[in-house]
Short mmCIF file of C-alpha atoms in Angstrom, two decimals:
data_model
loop_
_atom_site.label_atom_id
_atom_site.label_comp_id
_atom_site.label_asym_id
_atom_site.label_seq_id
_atom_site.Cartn_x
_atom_site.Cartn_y
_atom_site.Cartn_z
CA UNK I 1 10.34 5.50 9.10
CA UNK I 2 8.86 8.29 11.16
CA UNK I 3 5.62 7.03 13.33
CA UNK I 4 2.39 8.81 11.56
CA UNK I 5 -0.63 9.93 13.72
CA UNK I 6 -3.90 10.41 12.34
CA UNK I 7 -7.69 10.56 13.58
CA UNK I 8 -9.46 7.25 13.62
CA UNK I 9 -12.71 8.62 11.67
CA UNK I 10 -13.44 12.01 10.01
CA UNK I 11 -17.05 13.26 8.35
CA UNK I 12 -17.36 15.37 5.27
CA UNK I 13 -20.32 16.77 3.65
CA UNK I 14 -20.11 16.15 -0.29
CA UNK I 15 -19.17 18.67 -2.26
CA UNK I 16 -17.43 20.35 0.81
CA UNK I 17 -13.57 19.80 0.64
CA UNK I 18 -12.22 17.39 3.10
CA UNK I 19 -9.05 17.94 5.28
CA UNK I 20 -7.82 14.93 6.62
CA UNK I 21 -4.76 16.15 9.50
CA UNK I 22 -1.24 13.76 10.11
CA UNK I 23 1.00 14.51 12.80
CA UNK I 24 4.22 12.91 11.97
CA UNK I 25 6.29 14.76 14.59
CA UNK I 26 9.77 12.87 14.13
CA UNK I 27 10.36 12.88 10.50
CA UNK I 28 13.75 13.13 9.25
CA UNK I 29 14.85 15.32 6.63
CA UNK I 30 15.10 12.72 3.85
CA UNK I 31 11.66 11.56 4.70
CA UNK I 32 8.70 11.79 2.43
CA UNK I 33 5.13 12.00 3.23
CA UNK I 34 3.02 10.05 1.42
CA UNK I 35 -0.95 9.58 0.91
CA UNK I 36 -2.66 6.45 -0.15
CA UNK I 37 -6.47 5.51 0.54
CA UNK I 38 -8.12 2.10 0.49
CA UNK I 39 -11.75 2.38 -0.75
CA UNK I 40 -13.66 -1.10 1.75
CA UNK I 41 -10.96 -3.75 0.66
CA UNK I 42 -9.73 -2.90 -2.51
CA UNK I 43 -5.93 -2.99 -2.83
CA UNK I 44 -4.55 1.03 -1.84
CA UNK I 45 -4.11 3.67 -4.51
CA UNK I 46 -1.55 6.24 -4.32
CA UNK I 47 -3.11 9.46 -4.00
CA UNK I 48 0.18 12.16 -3.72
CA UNK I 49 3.70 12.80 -1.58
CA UNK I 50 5.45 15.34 -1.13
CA UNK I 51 8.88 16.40 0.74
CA UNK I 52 9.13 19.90 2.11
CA UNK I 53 6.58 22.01 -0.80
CA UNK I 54 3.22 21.83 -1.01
CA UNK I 55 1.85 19.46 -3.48
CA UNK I 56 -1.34 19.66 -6.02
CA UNK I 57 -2.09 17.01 -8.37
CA UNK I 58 -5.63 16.13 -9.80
CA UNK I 59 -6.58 14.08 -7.08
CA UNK I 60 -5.76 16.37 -3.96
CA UNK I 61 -3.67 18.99 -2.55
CA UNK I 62 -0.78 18.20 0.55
CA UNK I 63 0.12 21.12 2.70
CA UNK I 64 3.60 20.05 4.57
CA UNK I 65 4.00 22.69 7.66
CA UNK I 66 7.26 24.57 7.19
CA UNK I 67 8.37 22.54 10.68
CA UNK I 68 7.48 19.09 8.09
CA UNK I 69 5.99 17.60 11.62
CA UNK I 70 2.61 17.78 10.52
CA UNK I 71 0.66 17.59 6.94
CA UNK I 72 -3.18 17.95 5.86
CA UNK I 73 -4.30 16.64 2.68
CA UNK I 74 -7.44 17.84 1.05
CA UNK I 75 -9.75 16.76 -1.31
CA UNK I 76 -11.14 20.44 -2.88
CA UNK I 77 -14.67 18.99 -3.24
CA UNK I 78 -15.37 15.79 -1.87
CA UNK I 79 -17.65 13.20 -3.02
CA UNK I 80 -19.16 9.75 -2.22
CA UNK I 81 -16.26 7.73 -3.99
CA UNK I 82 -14.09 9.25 -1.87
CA UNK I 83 -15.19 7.19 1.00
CA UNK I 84 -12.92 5.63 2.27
CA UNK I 85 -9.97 4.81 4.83
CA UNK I 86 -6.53 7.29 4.67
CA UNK I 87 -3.26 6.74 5.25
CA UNK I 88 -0.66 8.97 5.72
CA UNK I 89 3.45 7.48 5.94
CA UNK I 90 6.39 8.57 6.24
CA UNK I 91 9.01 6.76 3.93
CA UNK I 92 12.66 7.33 2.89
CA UNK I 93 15.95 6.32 2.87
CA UNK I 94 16.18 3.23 0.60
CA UNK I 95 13.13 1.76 2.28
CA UNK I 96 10.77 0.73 -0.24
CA UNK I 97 8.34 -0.54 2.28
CA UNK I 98 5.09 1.05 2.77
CA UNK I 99 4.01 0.54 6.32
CA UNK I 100 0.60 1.59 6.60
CA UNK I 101 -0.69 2.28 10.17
CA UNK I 102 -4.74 2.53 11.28
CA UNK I 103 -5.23 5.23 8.80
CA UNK I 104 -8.23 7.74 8.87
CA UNK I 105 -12.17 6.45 7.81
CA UNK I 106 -13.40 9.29 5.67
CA UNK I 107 -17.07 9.26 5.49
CA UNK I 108 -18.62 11.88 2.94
CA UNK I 109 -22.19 12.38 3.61
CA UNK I 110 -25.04 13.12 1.25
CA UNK A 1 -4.01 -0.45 -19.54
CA UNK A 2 -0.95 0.20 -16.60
CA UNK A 3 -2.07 -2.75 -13.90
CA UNK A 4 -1.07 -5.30 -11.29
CA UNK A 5 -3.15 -8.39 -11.41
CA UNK A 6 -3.48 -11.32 -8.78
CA UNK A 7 -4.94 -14.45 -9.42
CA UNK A 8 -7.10 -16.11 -8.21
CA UNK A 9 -9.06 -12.82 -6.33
CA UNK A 10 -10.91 -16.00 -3.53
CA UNK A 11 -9.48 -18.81 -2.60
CA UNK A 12 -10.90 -21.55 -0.12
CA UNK A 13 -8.89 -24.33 0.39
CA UNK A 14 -7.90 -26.70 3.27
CA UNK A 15 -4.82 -27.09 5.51
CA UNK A 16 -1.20 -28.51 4.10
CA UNK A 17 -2.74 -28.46 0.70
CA UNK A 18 -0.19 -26.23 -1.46
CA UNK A 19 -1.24 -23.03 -3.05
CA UNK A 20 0.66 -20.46 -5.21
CA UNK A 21 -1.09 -16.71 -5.93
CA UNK A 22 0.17 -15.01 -9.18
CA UNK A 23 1.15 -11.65 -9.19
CA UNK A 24 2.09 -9.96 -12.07
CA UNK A 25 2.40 -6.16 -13.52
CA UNK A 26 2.75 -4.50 -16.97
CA UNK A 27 4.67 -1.72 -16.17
CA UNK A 28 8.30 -2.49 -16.15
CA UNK A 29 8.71 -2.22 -12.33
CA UNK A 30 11.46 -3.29 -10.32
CA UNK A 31 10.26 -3.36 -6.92
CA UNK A 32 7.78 -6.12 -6.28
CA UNK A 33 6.06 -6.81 -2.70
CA UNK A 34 3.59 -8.87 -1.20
CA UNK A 35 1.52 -7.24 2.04
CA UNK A 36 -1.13 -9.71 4.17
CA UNK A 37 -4.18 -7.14 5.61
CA UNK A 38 -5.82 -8.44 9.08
CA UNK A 39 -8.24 -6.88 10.96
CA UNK A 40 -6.40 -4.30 13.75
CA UNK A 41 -3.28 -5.43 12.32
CA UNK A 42 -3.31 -3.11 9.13
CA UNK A 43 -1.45 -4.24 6.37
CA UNK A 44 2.02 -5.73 7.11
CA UNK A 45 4.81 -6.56 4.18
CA UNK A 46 5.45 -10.60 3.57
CA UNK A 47 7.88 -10.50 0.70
CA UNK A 48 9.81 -8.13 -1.86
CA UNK A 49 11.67 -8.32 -4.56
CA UNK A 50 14.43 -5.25 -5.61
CA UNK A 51 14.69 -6.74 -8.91
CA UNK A 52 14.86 -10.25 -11.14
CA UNK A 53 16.42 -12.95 -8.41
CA UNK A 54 16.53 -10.59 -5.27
CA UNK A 55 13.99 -11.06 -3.21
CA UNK A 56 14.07 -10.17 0.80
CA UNK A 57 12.02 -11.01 3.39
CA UNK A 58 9.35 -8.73 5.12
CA UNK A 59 8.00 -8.03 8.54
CA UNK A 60 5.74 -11.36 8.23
CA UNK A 61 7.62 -13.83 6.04
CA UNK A 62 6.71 -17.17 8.04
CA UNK A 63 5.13 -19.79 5.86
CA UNK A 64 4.94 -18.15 2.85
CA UNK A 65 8.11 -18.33 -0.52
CA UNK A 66 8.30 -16.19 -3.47
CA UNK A 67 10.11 -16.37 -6.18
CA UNK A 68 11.44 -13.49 -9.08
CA UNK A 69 12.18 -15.44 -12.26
CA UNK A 70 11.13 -12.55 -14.54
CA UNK A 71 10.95 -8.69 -14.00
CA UNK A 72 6.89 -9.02 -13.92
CA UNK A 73 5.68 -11.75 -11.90
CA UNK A 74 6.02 -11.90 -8.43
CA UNK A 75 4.09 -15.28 -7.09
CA UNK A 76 3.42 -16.43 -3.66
CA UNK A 77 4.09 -19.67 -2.53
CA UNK A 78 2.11 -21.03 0.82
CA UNK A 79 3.55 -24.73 0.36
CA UNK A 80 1.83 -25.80 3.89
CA UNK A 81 -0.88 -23.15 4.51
CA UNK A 82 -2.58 -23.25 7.88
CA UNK A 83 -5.58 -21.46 8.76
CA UNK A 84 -3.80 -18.90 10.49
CA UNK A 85 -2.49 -17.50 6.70
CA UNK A 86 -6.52 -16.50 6.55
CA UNK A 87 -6.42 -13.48 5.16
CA UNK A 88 -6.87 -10.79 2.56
CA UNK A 89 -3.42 -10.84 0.52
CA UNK A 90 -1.72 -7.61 -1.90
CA UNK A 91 0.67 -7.36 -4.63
CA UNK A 92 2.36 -4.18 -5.04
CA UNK A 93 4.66 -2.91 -7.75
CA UNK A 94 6.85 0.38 -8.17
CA UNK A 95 9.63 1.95 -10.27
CA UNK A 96 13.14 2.00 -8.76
CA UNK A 97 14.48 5.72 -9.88
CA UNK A 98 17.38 6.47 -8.03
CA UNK A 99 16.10 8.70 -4.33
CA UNK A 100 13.25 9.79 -5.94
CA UNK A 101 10.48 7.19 -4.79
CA UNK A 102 7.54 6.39 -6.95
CA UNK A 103 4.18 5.42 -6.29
CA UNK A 104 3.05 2.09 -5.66
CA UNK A 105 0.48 0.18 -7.83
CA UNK A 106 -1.28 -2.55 -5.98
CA UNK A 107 -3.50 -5.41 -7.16
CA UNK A 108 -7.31 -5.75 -6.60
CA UNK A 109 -6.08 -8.17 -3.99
CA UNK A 110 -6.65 -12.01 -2.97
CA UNK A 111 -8.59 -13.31 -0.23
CA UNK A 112 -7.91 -16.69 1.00
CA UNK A 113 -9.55 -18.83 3.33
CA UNK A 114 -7.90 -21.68 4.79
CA UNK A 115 -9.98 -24.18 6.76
#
């Protein structure tokens, strides 16, 4: 799986929308990106992936460049649940493993 | 409800004493997993399962079994734990549909102590 880079921490002001960058330079073609966040020690939730198209579900939207070496997701309007630490990966293939690197702390401010 | 569940969610126990933590989902998933979550180490895969009897090992699968008797429980087996398997433990679960990869449902998680 393609190496993900992401910024350690990231501040949002609530009810502003968030956009939360991944660099993921080396992904192959058959390679997915996928988001899952991990609100302080609870076990990760999926949040979306997408392939080549941009994505909107009712969670967030993914924006996939057209070169697919970089993504952004964003939450439209951000709130104090959404605290919490991001992770963006790159998966495909017939791996089924997730492997989550440092991820992004998201921080949404009063 | 659509849910993994791990039992028991703490666990403090002692050194060489045996422990198993249940895993199991209510979704009719094929792909099972097990991830351990250290701090600066992320989360890092143990175990998984592809299906009922196949089960492969992980980037971390020292000191730790599983088993896949039925399609929805997963456990993990620490038959001599030592204190370095301290740690905050995750089940995962996902459909198996061909290339196009699913989400993955994971547990509340289990964190174990082991003095």
């Amino acid at each position: 799986d393609a190496k993900t880079t992401q910024p350690t921490s990231m501040d949002c002001a609530e009810g502003r929308a968030a956009n939360l960058p991944c660099n993921h330079s080396t992904i192959s073609g058959n390679e997915y990106v996928y988001w899952y966040r991990q609100i302080h020690s609870q076990g990760p939730q999926y949040i979306i992936h997408g392939l080549k198209n941009n994505e909107t579900n009712e969670m967030a939207s993914l924006i996939i460049t057209e070169d697919r070496k970089s993504s952004t997701l964003i939450l439209p309007h951000a709130t104090l649940r959404d605290t919490a630490v991001y992770y963006c990966i790159a998966r495909g293939g017939s791996n089924y493993k997730l492997t989550f690197g440092k991820g992004t702390l998201l921080t949404v401010n009063p | 409800e659509a849910q993994v569940t791990q039992n028991p969610r703490y666990l403090i126990t002692v050194t060489g004493k045996k422990l198993t933590v249940t895993c199991s989902q209510n979704m009719n998933h094929e792909y099972m997993s097990w991830y351990r979550q250290d701090p600066g180490l992320g989360l890092r895969q143990i175990y998984y399962s592809m299906n009922v009897e196949v089960t492969d090992k992980g980037d971390v699968p020292e000191g730790y079994k599983v088993s896949r008797k039925e399609k929805r429980n997963f456990p993990l087996i620490l038959e001599s734990p030592s204190p370095n398997q301290t740690s905050l433990y995750f089940c995962a679960s996902s459909l198996v549909q061909g290339t196009i990869y699913n989400e993955q449902f994971f547990g509340p998680g289990t964190r174990l102590t082991v003095l």
